[in-house]
Coordinates of C-alpha atoms and ligand atoms in Angstrom, one line a residue:
X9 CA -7.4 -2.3 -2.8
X10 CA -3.9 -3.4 -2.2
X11 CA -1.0 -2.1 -0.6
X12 CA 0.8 -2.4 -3.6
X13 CA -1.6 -0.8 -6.1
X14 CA -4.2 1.7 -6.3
X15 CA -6.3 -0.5 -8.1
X16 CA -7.5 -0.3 -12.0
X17 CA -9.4 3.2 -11.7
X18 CA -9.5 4.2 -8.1
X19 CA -12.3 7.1 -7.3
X20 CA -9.7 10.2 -5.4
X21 CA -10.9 9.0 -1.8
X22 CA -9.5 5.5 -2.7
X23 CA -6.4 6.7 -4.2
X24 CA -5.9 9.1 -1.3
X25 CA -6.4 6.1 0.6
X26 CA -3.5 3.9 -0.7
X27 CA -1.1 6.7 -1.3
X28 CA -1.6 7.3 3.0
X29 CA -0.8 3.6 3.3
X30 CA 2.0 3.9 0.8
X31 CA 3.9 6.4 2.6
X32 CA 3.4 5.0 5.8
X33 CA 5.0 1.8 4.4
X34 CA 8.1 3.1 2.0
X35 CA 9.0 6.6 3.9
X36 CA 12.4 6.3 5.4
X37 CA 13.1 9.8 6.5
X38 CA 10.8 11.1 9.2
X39 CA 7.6 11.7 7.2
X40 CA 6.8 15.7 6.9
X41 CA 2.9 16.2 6.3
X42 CA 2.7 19.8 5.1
X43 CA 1.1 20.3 2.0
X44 CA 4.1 21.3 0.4
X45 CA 5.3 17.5 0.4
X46 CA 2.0 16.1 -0.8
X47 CA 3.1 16.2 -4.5
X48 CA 2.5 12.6 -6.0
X49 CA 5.8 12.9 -8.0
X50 CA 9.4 11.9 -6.5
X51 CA 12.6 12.2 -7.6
X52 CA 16.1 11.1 -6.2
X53 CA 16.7 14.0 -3.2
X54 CA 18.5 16.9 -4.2
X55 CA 18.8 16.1 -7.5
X56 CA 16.8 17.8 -10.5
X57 CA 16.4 16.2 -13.7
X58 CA 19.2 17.7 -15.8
X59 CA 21.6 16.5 -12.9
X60 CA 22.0 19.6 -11.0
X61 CA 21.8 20.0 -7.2
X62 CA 18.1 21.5 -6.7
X63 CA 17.2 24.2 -3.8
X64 CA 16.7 22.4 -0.3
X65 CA 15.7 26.0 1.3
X66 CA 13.1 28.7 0.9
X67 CA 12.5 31.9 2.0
X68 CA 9.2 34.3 3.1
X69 CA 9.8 38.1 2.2
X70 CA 6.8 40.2 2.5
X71 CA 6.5 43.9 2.9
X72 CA 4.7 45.1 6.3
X73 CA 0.8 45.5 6.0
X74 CA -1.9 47.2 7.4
X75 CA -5.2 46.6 6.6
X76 CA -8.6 48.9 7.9
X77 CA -11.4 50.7 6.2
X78 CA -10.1 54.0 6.0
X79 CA -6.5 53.2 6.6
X80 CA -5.2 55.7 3.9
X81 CA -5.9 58.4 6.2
X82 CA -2.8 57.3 7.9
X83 CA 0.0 57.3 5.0
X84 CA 0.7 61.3 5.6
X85 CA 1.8 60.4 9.2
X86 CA 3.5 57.3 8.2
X87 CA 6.0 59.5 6.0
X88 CA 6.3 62.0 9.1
X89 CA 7.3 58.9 11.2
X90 CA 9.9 58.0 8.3
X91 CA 11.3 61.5 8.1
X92 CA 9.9 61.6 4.7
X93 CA 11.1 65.8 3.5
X94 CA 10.7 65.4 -0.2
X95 CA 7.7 62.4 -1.5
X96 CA 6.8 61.2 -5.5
X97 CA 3.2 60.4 -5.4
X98 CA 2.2 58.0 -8.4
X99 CA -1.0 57.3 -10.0
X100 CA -2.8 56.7 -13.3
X101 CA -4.6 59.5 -15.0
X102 CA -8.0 58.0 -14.1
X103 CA -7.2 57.8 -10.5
X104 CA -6.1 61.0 -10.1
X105 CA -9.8 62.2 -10.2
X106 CA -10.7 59.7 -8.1
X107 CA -11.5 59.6 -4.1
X108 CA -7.8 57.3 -3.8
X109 CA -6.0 59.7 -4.5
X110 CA -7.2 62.8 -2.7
X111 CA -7.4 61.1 0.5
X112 CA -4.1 60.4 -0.1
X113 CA -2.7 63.8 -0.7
X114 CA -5.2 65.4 2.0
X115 CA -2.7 63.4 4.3
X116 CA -0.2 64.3 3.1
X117 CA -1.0 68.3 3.7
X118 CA -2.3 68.0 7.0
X119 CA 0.9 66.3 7.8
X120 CA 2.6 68.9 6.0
X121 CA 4.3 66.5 3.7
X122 CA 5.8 68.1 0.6
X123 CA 5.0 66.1 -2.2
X124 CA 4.7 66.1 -6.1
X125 CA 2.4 64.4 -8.2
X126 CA 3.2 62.0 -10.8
X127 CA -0.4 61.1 -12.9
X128 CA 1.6 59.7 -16.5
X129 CA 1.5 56.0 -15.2
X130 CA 0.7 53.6 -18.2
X131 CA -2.1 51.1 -17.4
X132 CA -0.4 47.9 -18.5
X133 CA 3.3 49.7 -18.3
X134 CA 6.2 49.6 -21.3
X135 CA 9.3 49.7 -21.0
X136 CA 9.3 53.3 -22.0
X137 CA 6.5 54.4 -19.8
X138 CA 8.9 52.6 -16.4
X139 CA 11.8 54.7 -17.9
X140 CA 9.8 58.3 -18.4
X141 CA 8.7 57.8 -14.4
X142 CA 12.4 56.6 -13.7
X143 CA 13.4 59.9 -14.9
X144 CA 11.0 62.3 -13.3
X145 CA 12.0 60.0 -10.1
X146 CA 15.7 61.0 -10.8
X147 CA 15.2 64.4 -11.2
X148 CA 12.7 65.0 -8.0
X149 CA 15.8 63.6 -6.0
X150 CA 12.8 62.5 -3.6
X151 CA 13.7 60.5 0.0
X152 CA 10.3 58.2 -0.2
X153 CA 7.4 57.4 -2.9
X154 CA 4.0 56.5 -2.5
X155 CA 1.8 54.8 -5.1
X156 CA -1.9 54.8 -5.5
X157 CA -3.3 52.5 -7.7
X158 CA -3.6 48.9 -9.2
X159 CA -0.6 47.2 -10.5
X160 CA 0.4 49.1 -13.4
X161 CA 0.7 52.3 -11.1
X162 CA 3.0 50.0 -8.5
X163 CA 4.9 48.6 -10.4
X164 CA 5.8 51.8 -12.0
X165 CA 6.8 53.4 -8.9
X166 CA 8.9 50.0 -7.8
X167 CA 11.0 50.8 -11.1
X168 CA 11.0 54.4 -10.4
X169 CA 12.3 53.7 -7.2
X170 CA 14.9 51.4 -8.6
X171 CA 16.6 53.3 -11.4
X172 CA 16.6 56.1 -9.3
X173 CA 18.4 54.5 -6.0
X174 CA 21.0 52.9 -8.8
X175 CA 21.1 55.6 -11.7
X176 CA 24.2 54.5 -13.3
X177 CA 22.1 50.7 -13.8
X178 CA 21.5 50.2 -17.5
X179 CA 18.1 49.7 -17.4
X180 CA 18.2 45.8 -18.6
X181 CA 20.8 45.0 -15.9
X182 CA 17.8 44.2 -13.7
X183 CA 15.1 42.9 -15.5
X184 CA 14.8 38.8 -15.6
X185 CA 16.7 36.8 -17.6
X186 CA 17.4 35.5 -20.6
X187 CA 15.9 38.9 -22.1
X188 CA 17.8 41.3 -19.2
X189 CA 20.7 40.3 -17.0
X190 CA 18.4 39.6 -14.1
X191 CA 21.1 41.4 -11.9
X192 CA 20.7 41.1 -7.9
X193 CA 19.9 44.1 -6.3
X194 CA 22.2 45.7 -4.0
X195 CA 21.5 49.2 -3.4
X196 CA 19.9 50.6 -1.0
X197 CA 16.0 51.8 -2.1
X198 CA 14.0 54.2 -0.4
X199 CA 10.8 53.8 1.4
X200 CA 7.8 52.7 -1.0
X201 CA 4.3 52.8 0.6
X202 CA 1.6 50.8 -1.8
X203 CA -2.1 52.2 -1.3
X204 CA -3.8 49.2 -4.0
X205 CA -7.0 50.1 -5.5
X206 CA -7.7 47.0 -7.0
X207 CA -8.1 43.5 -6.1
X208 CA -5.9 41.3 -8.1
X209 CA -2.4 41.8 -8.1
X210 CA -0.6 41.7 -4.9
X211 CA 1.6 44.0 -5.9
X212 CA 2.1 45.6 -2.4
X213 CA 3.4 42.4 -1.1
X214 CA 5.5 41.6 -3.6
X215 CA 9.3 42.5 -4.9
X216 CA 8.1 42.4 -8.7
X217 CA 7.4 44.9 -11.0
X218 CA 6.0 44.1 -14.8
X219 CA 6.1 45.6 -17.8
X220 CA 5.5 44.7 -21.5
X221 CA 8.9 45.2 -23.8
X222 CA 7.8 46.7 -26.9
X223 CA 11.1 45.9 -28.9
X224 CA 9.9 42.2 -28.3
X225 CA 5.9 42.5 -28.0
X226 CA 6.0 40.6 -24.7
X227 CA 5.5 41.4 -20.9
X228 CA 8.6 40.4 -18.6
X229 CA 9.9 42.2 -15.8
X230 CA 11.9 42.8 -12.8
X231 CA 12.2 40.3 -9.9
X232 CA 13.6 41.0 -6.2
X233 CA 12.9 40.9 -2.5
X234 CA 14.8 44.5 -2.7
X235 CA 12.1 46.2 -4.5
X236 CA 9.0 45.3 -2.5
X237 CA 7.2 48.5 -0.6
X238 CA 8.0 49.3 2.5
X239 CA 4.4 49.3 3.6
X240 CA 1.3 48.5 1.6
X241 CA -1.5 50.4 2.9
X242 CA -4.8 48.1 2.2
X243 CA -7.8 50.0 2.6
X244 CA -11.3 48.4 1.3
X245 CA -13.1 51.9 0.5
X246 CA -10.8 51.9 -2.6
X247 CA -12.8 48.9 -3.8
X248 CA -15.8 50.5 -4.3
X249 CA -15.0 52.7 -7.4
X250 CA -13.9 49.7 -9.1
X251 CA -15.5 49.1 -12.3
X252 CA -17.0 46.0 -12.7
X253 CA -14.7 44.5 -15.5
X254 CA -12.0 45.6 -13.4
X255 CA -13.3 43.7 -10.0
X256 CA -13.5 40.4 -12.0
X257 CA -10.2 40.9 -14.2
X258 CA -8.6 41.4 -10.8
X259 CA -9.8 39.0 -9.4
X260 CA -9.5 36.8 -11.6
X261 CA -5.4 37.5 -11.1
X262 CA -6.1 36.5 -7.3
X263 CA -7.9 33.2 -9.1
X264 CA -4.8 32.0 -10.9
X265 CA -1.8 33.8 -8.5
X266 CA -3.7 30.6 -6.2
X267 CA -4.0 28.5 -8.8
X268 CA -0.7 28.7 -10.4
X269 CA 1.2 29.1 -6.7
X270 CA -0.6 25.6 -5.5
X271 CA 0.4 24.0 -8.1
X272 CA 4.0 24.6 -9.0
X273 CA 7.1 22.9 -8.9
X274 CA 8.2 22.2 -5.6
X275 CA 10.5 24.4 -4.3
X276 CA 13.3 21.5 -3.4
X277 CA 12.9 20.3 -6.7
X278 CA 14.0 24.0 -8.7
X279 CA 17.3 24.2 -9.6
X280 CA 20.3 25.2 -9.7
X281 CA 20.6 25.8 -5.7
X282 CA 22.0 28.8 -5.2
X283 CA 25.4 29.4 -3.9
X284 CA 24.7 32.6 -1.9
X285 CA 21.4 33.3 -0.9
X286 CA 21.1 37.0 -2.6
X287 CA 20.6 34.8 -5.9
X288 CA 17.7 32.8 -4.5
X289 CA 14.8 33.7 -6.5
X290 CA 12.0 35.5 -5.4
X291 CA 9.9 32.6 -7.5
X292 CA 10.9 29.6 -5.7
X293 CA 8.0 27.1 -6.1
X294 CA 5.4 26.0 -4.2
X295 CA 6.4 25.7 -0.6
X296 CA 4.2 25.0 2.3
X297 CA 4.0 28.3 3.6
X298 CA 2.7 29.7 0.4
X299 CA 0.1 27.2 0.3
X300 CA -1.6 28.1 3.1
X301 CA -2.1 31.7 1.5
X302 CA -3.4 30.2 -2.0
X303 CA -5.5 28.0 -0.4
X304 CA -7.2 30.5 1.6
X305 CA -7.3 33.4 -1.3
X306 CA -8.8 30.3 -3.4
X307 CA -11.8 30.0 -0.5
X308 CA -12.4 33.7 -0.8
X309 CA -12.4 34.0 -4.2
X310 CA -14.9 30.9 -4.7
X311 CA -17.3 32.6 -1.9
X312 CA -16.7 36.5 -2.7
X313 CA -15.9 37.0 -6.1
X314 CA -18.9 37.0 -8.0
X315 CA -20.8 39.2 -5.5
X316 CA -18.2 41.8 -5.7
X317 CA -18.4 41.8 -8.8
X318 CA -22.4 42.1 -9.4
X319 CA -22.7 44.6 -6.4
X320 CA -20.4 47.6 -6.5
X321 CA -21.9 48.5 -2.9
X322 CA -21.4 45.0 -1.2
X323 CA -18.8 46.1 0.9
X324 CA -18.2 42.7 2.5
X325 CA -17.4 40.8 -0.8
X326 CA -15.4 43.6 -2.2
X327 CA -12.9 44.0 1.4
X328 CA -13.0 40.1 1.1
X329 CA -11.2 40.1 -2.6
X330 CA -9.1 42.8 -1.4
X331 CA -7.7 41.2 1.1
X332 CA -7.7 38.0 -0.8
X333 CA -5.9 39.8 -3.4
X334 CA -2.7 40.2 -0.4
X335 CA -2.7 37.1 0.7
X336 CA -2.2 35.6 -3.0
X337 CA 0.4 37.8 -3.5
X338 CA 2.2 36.6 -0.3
X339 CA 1.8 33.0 -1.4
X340 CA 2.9 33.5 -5.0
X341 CA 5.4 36.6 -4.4
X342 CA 7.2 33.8 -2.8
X343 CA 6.2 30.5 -4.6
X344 CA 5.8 32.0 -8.2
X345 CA 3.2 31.5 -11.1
X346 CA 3.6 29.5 -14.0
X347 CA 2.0 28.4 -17.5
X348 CA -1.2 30.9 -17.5
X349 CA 0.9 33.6 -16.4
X350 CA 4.1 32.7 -19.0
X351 CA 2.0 32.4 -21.5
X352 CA -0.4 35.5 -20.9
X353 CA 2.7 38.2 -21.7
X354 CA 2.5 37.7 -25.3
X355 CA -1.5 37.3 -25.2
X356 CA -1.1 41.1 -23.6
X357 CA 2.0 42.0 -25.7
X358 CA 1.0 41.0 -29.0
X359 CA -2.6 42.5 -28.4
X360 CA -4.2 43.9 -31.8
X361 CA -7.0 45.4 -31.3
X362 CA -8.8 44.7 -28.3
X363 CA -10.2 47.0 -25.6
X364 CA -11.5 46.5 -22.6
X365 CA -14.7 47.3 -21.0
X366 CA -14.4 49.6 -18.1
X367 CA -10.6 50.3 -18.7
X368 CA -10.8 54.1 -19.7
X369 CA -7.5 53.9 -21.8
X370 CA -6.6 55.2 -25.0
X371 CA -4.3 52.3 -26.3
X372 CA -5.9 48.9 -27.0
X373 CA -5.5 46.4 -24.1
X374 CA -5.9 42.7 -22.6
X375 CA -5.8 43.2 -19.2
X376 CA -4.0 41.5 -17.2
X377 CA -6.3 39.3 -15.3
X378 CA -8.4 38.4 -18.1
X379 CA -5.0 37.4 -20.4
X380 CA -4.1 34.9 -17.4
X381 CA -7.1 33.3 -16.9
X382 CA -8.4 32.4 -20.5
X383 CA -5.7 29.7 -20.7
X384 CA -6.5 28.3 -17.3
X385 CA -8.8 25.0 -18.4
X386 CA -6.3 23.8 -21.0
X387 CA -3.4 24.6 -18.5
X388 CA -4.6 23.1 -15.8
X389 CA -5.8 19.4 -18.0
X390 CA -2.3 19.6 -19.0
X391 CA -0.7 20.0 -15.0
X392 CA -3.3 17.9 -13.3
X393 CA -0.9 14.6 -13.8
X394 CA 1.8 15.5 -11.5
X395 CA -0.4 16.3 -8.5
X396 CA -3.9 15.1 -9.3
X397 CA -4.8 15.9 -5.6
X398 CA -3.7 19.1 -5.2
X399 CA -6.0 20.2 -9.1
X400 CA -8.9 18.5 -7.1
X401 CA -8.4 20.2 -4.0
X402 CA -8.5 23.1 -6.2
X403 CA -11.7 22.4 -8.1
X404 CA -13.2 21.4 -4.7
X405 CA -12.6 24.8 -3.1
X406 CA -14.1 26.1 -6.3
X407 CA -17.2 23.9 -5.8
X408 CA -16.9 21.1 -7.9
X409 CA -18.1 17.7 -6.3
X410 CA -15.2 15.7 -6.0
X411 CA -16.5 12.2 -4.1
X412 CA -16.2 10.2 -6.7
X413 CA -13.6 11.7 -8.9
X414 CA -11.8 9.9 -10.5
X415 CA -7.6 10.4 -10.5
X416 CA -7.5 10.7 -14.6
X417 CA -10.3 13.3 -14.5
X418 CA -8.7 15.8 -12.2
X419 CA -7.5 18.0 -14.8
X420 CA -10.5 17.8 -16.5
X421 CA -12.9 18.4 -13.5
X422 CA -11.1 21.8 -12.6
X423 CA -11.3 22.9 -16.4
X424 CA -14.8 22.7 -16.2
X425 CA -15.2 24.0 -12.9
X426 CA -13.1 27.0 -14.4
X427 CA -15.2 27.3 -17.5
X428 CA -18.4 27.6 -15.5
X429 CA -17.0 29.9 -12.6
X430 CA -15.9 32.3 -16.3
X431 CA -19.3 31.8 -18.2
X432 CA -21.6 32.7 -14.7
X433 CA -18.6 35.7 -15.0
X434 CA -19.1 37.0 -18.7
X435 CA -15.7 36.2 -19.8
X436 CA -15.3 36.6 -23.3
X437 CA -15.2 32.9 -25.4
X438 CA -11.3 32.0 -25.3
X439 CA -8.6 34.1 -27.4
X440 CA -10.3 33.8 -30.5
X441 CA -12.8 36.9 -28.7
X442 CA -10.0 38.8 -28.1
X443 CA -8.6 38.7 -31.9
X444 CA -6.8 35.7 -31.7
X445 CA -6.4 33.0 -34.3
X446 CA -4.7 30.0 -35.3
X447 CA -2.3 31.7 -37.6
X448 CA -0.9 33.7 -34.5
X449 CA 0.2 30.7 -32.3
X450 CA 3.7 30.4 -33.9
X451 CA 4.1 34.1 -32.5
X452 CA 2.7 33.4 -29.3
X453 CA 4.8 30.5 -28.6
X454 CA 7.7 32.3 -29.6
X455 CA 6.6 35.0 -26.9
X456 CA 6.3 32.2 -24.8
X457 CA 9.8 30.7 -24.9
X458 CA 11.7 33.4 -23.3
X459 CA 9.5 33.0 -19.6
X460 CA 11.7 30.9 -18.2
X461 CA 11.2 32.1 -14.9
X462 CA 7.9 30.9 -14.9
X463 CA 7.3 28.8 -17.4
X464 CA 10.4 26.5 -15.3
X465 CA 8.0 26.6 -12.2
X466 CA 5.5 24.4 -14.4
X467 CA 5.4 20.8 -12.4
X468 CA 5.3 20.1 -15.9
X469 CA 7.7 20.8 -18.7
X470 CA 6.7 21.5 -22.2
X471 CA 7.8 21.8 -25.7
X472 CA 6.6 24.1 -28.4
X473 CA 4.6 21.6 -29.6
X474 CA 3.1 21.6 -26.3
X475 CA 2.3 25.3 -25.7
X476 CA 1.4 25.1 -29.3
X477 CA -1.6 22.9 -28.4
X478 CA -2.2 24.8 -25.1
X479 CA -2.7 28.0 -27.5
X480 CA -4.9 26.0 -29.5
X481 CA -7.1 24.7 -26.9
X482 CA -7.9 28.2 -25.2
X483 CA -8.9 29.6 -28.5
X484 CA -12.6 28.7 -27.6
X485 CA -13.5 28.1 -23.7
X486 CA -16.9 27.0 -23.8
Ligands
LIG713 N1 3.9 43.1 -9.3 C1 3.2 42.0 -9.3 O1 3.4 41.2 -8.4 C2 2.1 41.9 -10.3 C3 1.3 40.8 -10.2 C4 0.2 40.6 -11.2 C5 0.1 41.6 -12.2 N2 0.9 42.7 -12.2 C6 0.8 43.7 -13.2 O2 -0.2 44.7 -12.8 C7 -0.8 45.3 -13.9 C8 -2.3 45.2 -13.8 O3 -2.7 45.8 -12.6 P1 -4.3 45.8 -12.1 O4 -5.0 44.7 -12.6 O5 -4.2 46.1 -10.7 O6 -4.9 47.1 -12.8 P2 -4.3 48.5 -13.3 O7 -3.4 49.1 -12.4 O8 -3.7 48.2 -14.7 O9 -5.6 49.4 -13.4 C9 -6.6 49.0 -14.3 C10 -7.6 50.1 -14.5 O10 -8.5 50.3 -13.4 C11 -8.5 51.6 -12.9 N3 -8.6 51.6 -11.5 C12 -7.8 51.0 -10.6 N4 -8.3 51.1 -9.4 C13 -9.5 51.7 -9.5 C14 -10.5 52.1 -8.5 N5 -10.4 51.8 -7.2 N6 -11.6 52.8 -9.0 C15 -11.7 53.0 -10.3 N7 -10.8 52.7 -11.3 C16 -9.7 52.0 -10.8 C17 -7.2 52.2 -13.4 O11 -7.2 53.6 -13.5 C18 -7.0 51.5 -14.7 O12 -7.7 52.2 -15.7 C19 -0.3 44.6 -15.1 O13 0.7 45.3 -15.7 C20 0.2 43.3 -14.6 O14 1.2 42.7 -15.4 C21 1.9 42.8 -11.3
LIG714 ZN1 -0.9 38.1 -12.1

């Protein structure tokens, strides 16, 4: 082993090894050793590869959180503190039957909170089911909402929120670009408290709300720090309701949220930097302060997913992925996702005919966890070249052995670690299970192209041809 090369074809520890001695030797700013600067791929400072300055800052936004079994109890005097007179309560259908929401509202009337209900809330929202909540949020003229659910239910009540605090807002003006203006926000909201019920999408943490475009068949949705609840109340109890498809679809959204968030672009290598920071974007890439949080929600997941999702009463796996499910959302409400999430808005928008175990809907439906991870193996063998170690590190955590790895393999090695961590998990055989086939890539490319936001945050770019073969390759998993 030489100071000048890694050798022919080192094992990880060996390559680790010489890339330690190689910084030591050719750094010549003061060397930073976060994570965030372990990538193995340089390029000239503060320029990207089209030429354009690229970010040199980053920024943390997170809504406030409480976490406790039995926390809800709390959200009644929470809206008394706030001076809440007048409050939209939004849930799913299902949920409104469920224990959730009635602790909820018995809160709210023993702190004599005036409230009304909203129950329409689409599970996987539209377009049109965001705008028939904006309006009865416009009409209720309330001074606070709280939402009560996964997701679908708030993100719904984000959007209600929005369009309501900015009524004269087409509603495109501030969904992402290219397919909306991807306007900033600059209105003042009112006070959103998030009560999640399941354990996947971080959605209380984070200033995003998604839904899927019907005029164009694909997901997209609305990105800013502004829209992010005030308060997200995380209380395990919810988690034992779940269903069991829902527990692992979830959590499978905590599984790539890490996944994805570890390995994006770095966040001084996105471009263009922004000239004033209201147009920083809430996805920034990977940054060292994210990483900490997908690291961890990766450790959780390895050690607590697949008992919460075989035990409905295990109480200590099941507060484990909910928590885990917050702290990937901190992570990646910051850093970003990128390929399995890009390309899972058209596997959910183009859906055919599809449904769900365990997802008591009346429209057919991928759900969202379960459309993000089934391209995870073939996206991750197509990432693991621009930061081997960081796929490993990955694949480690998720309890591949990793001593004698070999740099080339990395992608590889976390595919299969993925596709064995989804067979012991019942996950359905690749997209062809879920109606796919080949004659449907060009389609889900096309649905593909117009995720910039994300599919930018890639370390790696791609072509068509490229996402072509990605398509291809997740038809089957095992
Ligand atoms: N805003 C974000 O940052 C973000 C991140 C990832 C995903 N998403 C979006 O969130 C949506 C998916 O949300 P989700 O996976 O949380 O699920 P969900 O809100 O779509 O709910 C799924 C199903 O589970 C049921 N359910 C939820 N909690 C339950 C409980 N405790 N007991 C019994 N049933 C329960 C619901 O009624 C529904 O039928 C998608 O639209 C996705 O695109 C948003
Ligand atoms: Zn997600």
């Amino acid at each position: 082993m030489t100071d000048s090369s890694p050798g022919q074809n080192p094992t990880f520890k060996e390559w680790a090894e010489w890339k330690r001695s190689w910084r030591k030797n050719n750094q010549r700013t003061p060397r930073c050793q976060c994570p965030g600067h372990s990538h193995t791929y340089s390029q000239a400072p503060g320029l990207s590869p089209s030429g354009k300055t690229t970010d040199y800052a980053f920024e943390m936004a997170v809504s406030n959180i409480r976490y406790g079994a039995g926390v809800t109890k709390e959200v009644g005097m929470d809206l008394q503190n706030m001076g809440a007179k007048n409050v939209c309560l939004m849930t799913d259908k299902n949920l409104s039957q469920l224990p959730p929401v009635k602790t909820v509202m018995d809160s709210l009337v023993k702190n004599g909170i005036n409230f009304k209900l909203y129950d329409s809330v689409r599970v996987e929202p539209t377009d049109r089911s965001f705008m028939e909540a904006v309006e009865f949020a416009k009409k209720g003229a309330f001074d606070a909402y709280v939402a009560v659910g996964g997701g679908s239910t708030m993100d719904t009540c984000k959007a209600a929120n929005l369009y309501a605090s900015s009524p004269h807002s087409d509603f495109l003006d501030y969904v992402n670009a290219p397919i909306g203006k991807g306007k900033p926000v600059t209105v003042p909201l009112r006070p959103l408290i998030a009560v999640p019920t399941t354990s996947g999408t971080g959605s209380e943490t984070t200033g995003v709300a998604i839904f899927d475009y019907e005029h164009l068949k694909v997901k997209t949705g609305i990105a800013s720090r502004a829209i992010k609840p005030t308060l997200g109340l995380i209380d395990p109890l919810h988690t034992l309701h779940m269903p069991e498809r829902v527990v692992a679809n979830s959590g499978f959204d905590v599984l790539c949220h890490a996944l994805e968030s570890y390995t994006a672009l770095p966040y001084h290598m996105r471009s263009p930097c922004p000239s004033n920071p209201i147009t920083r974007p809430a996805y920034q890439g990977s940054n060292p302060i994210s990483d900490i949080w997908a690291v961890h929600a990766l450790q959780i997941v390895a050690k607590y997913l697949k008992r919460a999702v075989r035990n409905p009463d295990d109480l200590e796996a099941r507060s484990n992925m909910h928590l885990a499910s917050a702290f990937a959302g901190i992570g990646f409400g910051n850093a970003g996702v990128h390929l399995c999430h890009g390309m899972s808005y058209p596997i959910s928008g183009l859906v055919k005919k599809y449904k769900a175990k365990d997802y008591k809907v009346d429209h057919p439906l991928v759900p969202h966890g379960l459309s993000v991870v089934l391209t995870s193996p073939a996206v991750f063998t197509f990432t693991a070249q621009m930061s081997p170690e960081r796929h490993l590190e990955m694949a480690e955590i998720l309890g591949a052995d990793t001593r004698t790895a070999r740099i080339p393999d990395a992608g590889p090695i976390l595919a299969d670690t993925l596709r064995k961590f989804l067979f012991d998990l019942d996950v359905d055989d690749g997209l062809a299970a879920i109606g796919y086939s080949k004659a449907d890539i060009p389609a889900l490319v096309k649905g593909t192209l117009p995720q910039e936001r994300v599919t930018k945050l890639a370390p790696r770019p791609q072509s068509e041809e490229d996402l072509s073969v990605l398509f291809e390759a997740s038809m089957k998993l095992y």
